[in-house]
Short mmCIF file of C-alpha atoms and ligand atoms in Angstrom, two decimals:
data_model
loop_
_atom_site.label_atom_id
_atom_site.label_comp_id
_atom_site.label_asym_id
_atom_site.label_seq_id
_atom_site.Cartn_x
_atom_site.Cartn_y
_atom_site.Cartn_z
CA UNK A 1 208.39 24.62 -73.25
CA UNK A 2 208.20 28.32 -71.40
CA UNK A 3 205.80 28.84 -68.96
CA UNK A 4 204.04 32.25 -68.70
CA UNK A 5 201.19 32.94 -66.56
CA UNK A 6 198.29 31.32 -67.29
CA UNK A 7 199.88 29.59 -70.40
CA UNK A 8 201.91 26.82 -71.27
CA UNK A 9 204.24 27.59 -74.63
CA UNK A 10 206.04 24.52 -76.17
CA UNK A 11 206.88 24.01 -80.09
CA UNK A 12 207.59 20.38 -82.12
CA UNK A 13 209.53 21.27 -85.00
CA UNK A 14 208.03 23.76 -86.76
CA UNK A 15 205.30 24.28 -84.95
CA UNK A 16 204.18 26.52 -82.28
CA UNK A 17 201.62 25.12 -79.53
CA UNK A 18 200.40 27.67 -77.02
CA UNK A 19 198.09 25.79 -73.92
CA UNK A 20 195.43 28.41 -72.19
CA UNK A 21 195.96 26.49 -68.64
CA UNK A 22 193.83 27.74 -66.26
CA UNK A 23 191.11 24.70 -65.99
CA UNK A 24 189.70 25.39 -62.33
CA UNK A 25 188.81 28.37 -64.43
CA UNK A 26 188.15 27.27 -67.20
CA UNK A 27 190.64 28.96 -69.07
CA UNK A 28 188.75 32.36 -68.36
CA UNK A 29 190.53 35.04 -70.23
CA UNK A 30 192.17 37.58 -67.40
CA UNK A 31 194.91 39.89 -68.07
CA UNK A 32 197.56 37.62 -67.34
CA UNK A 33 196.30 35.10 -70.17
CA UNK A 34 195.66 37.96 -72.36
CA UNK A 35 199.70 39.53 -72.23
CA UNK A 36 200.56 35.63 -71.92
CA UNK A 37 199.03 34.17 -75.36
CA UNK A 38 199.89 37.83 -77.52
CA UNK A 39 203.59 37.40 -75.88
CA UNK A 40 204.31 33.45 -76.60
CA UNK A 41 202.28 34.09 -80.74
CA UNK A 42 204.23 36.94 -81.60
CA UNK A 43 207.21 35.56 -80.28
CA UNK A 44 206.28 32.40 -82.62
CA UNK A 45 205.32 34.63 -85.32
CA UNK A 46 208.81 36.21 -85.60
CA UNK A 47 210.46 33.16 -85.53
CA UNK A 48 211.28 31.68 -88.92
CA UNK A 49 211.65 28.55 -87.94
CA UNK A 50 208.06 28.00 -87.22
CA UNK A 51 205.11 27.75 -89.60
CA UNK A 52 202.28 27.27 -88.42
CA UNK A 53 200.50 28.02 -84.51
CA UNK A 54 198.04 26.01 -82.37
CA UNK A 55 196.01 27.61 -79.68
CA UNK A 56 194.10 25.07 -77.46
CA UNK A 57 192.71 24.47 -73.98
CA UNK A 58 193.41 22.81 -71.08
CA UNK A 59 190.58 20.32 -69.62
CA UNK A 60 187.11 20.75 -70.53
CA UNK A 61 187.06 24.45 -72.00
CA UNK A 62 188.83 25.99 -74.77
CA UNK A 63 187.60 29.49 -72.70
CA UNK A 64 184.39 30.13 -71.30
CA UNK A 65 185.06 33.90 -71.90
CA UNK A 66 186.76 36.77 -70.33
CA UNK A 67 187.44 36.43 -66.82
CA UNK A 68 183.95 37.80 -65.89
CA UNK A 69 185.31 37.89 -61.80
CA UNK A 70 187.83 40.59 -63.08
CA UNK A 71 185.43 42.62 -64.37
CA UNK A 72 182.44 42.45 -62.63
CA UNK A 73 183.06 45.62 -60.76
CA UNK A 74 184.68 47.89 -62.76
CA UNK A 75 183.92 51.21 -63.31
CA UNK A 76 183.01 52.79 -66.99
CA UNK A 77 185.94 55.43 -66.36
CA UNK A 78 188.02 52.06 -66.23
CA UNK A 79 187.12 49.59 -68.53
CA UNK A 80 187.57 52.74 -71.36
CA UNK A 81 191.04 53.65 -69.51
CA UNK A 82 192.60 50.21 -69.69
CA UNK A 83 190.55 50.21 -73.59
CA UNK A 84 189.42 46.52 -72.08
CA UNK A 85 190.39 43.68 -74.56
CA UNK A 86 192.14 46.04 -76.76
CA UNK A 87 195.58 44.08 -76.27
CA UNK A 88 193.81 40.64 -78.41
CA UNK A 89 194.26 43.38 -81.22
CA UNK A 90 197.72 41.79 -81.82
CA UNK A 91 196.79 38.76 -82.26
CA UNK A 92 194.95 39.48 -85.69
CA UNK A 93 198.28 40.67 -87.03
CA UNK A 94 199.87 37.27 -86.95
CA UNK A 95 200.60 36.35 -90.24
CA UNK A 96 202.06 32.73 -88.88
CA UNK A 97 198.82 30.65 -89.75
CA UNK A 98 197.42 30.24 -86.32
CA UNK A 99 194.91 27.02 -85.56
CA UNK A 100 192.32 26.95 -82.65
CA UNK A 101 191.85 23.45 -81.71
CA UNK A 102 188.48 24.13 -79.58
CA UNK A 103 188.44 21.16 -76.90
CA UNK A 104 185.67 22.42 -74.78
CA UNK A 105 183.68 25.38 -74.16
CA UNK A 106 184.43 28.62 -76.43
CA UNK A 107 181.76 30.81 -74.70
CA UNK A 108 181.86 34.96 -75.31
CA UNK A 109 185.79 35.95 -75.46
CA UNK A 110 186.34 32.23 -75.73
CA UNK A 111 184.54 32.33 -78.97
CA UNK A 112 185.71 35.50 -79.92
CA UNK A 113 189.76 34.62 -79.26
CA UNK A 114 188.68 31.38 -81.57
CA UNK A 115 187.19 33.49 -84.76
CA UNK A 116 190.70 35.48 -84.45
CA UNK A 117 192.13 32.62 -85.53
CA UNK A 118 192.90 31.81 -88.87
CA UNK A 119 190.95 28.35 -88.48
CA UNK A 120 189.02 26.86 -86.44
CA UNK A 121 189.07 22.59 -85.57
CA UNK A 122 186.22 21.36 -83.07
CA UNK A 123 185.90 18.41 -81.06
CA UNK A 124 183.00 16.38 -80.78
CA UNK A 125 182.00 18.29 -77.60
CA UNK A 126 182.98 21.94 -78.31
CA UNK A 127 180.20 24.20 -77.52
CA UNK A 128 180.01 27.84 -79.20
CA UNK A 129 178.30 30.82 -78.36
CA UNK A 130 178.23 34.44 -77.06
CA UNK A 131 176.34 34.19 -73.90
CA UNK A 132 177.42 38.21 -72.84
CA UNK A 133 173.59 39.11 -72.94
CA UNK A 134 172.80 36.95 -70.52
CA UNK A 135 175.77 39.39 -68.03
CA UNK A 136 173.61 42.69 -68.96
CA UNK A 137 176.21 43.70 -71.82
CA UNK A 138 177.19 42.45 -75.28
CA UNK A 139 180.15 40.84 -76.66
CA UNK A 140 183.28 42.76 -76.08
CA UNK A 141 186.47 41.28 -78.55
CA UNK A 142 184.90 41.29 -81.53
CA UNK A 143 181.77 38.48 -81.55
CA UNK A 144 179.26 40.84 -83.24
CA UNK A 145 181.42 41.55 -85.99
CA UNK A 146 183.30 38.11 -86.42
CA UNK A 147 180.20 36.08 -85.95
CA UNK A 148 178.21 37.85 -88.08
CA UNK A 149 180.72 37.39 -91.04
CA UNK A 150 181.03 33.51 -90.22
CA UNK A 151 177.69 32.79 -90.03
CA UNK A 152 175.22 35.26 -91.54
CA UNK A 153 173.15 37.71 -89.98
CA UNK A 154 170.68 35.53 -89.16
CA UNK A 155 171.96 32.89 -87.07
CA UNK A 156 174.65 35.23 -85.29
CA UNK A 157 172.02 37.43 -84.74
CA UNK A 158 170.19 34.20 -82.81
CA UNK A 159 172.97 33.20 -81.21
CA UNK A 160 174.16 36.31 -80.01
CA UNK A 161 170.22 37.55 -78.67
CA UNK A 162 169.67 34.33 -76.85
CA UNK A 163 173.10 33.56 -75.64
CA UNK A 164 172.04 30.19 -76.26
CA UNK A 165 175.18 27.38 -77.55
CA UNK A 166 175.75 26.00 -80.24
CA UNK A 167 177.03 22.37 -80.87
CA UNK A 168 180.45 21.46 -82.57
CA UNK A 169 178.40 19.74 -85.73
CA UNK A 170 175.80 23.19 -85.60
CA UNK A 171 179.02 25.18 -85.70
CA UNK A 172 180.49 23.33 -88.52
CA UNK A 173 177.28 23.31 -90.59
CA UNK A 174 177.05 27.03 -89.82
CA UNK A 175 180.99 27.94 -91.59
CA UNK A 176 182.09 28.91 -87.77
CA UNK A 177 184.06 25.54 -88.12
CA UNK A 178 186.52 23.91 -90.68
CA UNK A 179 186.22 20.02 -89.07
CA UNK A 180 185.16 18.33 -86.45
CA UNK A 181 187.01 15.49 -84.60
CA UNK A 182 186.83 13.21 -81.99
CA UNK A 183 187.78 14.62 -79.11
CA UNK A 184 190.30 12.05 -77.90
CA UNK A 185 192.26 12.96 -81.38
CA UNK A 186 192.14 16.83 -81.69
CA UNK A 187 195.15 17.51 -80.25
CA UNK A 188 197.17 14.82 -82.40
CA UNK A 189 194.52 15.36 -85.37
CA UNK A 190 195.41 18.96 -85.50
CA UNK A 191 199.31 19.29 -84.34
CA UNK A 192 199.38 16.54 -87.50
CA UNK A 193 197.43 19.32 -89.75
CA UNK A 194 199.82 22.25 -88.21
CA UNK A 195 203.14 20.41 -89.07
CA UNK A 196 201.61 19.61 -92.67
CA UNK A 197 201.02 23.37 -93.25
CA UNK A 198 204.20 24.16 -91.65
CA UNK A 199 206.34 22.34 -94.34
CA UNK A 200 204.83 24.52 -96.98
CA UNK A 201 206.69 27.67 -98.10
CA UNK A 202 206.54 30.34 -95.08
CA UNK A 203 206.46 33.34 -96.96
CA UNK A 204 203.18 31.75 -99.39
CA UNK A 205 201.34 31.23 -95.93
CA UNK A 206 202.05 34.08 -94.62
CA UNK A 207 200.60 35.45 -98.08
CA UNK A 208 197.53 33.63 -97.78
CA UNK A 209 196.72 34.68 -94.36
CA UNK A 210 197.03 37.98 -95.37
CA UNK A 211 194.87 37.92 -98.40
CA UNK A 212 192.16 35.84 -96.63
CA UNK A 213 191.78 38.17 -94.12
CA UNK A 214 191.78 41.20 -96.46
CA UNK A 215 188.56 39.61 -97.76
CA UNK A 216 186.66 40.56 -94.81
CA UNK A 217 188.24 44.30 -95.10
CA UNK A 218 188.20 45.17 -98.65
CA UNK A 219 185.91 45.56 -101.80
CA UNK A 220 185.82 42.75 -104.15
CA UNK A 221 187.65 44.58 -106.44
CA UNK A 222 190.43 45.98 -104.33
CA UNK A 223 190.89 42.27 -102.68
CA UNK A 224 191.41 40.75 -106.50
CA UNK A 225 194.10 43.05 -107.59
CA UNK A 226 196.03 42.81 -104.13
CA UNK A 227 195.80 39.39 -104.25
CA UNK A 228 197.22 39.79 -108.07
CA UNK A 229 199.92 42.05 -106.90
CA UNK A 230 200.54 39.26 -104.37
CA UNK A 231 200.68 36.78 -106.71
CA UNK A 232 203.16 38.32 -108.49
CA UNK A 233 205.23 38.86 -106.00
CA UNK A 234 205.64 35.27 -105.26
CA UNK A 235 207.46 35.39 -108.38
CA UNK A 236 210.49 37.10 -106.40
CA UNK A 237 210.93 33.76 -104.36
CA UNK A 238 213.42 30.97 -104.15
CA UNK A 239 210.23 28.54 -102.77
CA UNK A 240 208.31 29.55 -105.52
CA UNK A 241 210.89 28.66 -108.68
CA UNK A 242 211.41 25.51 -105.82
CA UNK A 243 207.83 24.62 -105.41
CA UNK A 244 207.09 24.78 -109.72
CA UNK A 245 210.20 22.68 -110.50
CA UNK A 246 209.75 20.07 -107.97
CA UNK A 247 206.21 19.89 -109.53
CA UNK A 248 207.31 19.37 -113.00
CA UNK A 249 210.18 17.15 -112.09
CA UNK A 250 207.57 14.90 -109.94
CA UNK A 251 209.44 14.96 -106.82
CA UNK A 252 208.64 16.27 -103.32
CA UNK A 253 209.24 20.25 -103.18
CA UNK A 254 212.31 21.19 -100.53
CA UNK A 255 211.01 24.54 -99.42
CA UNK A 256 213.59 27.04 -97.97
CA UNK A 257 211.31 29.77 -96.36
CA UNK A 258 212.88 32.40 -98.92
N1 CO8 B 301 185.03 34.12 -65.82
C1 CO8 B 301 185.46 33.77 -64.59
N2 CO8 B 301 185.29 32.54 -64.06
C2 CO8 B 301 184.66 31.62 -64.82
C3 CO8 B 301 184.17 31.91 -66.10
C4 CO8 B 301 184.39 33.23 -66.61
N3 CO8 B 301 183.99 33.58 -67.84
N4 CO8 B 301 183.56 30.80 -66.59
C5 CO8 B 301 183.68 29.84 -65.66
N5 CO8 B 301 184.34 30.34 -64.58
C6 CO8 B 301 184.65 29.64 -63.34
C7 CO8 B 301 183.42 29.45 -62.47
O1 CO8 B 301 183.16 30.63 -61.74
C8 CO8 B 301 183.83 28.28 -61.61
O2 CO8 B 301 184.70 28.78 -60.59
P1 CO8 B 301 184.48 28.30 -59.05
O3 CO8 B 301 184.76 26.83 -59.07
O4 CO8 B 301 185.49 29.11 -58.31
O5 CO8 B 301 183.06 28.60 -58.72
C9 CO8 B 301 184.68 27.44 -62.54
O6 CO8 B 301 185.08 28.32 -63.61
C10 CO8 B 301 183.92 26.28 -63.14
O7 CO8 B 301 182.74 26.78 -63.77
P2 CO8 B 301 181.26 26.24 -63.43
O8 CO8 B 301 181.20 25.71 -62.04
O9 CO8 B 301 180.29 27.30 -63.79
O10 CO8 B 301 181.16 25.01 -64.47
P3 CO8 B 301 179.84 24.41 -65.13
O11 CO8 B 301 180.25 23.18 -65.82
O12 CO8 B 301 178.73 24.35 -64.12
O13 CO8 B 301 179.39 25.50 -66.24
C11 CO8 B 301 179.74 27.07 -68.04
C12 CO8 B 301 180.20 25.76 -67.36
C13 CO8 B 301 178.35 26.86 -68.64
C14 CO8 B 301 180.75 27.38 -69.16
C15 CO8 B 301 179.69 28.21 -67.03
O14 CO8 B 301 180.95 28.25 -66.32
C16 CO8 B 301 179.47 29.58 -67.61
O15 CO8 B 301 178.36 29.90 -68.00
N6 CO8 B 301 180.53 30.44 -67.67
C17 CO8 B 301 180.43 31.80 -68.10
C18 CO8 B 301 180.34 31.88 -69.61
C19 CO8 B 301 180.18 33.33 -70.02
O16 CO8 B 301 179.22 34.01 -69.71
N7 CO8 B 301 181.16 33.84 -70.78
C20 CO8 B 301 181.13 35.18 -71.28
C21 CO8 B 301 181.94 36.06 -70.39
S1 CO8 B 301 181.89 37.78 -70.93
C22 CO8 B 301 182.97 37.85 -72.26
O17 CO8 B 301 183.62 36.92 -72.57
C23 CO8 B 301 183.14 39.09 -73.07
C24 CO8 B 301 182.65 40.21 -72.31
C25 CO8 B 301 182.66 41.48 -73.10
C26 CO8 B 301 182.29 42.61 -72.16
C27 CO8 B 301 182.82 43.92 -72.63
C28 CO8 B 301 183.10 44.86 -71.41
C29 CO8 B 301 183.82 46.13 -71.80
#
């Protein structure tokens, strides 16, 4: 594992595990977390030899939101000049499937850096929301647009008025969540779920993750025929001849990444 500030970056195979490890803070987003986590998943996301990404907390918070002590006094003048947040930007361009295992508290840009993720796995006592009204200003990475497509106007509307949370089984029954696990297991639960995507064919995830996401961006229309296109382009792949003959010759596919 590499330690950068803030972080703790370690991989198991094919998989890339990236710890937010600041618990006295709990795991409160500063700068130094912010280059940290962009640095250690683009480095995984260039490297071939890893497939999928987990992004998880240390101790009893996944984040509880950007590091409100380093902003509390900044001026407007600043927070424009340093474009504030604008750095997370990188992290939507991972194509690498990247997993938030949410352990604790995901609270503002905790909840935010989760929804940039491509899914999101709960424990039992995850809590969810975007409490920024409650600090005199709104959410700042994204929460009004992300939440809003997870959940519905409604409810992110709620949520994001009250700055009440919201409960792992209320986020799951919302869409925020894919599952929800004990907490005890998530770690296990999901590195187990990471190195089972990770087997599968590289450039088909990568794929995937890209048309997903282009289904928030696009017109129905111009999503189907990209994701046609796509498809045919799989076409031009060794994993996909690979993953179609294995199939019909009822074995266990032996995917080579190209
Ligand atoms: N920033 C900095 N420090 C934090 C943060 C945070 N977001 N959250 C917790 N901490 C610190 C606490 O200050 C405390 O430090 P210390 O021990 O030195 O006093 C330590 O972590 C432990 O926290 P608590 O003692 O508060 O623990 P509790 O169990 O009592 O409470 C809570 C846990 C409910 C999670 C509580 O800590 C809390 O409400 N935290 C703040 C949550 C929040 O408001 N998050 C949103 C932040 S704003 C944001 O993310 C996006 C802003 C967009 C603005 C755009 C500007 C351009």
């Amino acid at each position: 594992g590499a330690a950068f500030a803030g972080i703790v970056a370690g991989r198991r195979d094919r998989v890339g595990l990236i710890i937010l490890d600041r618990p006295q803070a709990l795991n409160a987003l500063n700068r130094q977390a912010m280059d940290a986590v962009v640095a250690a998943a683009t480095l995984f996301d260039l490297d071939e030899t890893i497939g999928a990404i987990v992004l998880t907390g240390a101790g009893r918070a996944f984040a509880a939101g950007a590091d409100i002590k380093e902003m509390a006094e900044l001026s407007y003048a600043e927070a424009t000049a340093r474009d504030l947040f604008a750095g997370w930007d990188a992290l939507t361009r991972i194509r690498t499937p990247l997993i938030a295992a949410v352990n604790g508290f995901a609270l503002g840009g905790g909840c935010e850096l989760a929804m940039m993720c491509d899914v999101i796995i709960a424990a039992d006592t995850a809590k969810f929301g975007q409490p920024e009204i409650n600090l005199g200003v709104v959410p700042g990475m994204g929460g009004t647009q992300r939440l809003t497509r997870a959940v519905g106007k409604a409810k992110a509307m709620e949520l994001i008025l009250t700055g009440r949370m919201m409960d792992a089984r209320e986020a799951e029954s919302a869409g925020l969540v894919a599952r929800v696990v004990a907490a005890a297991e998530l770690l296990d639960d999901v590195l187990t779920m990471a190195a089972g995507i990770a087997a599968k064919s590289l450039p088909a995830l990568q794929a995937a993750t890209e048309l997903v996401d282009a289904a928030f961006d696009s017109t129905l229309t111009e999503g189907v025929a990209r994701e046609r296109r796509v498809f045919h382009a799989g076409f031009a792949l060794d994993d996909q001849k690979e993953g179609m003959r294995a199939f019909i010759e009822k074995r266990e596919p032996r995917f080579t990444h190209r």
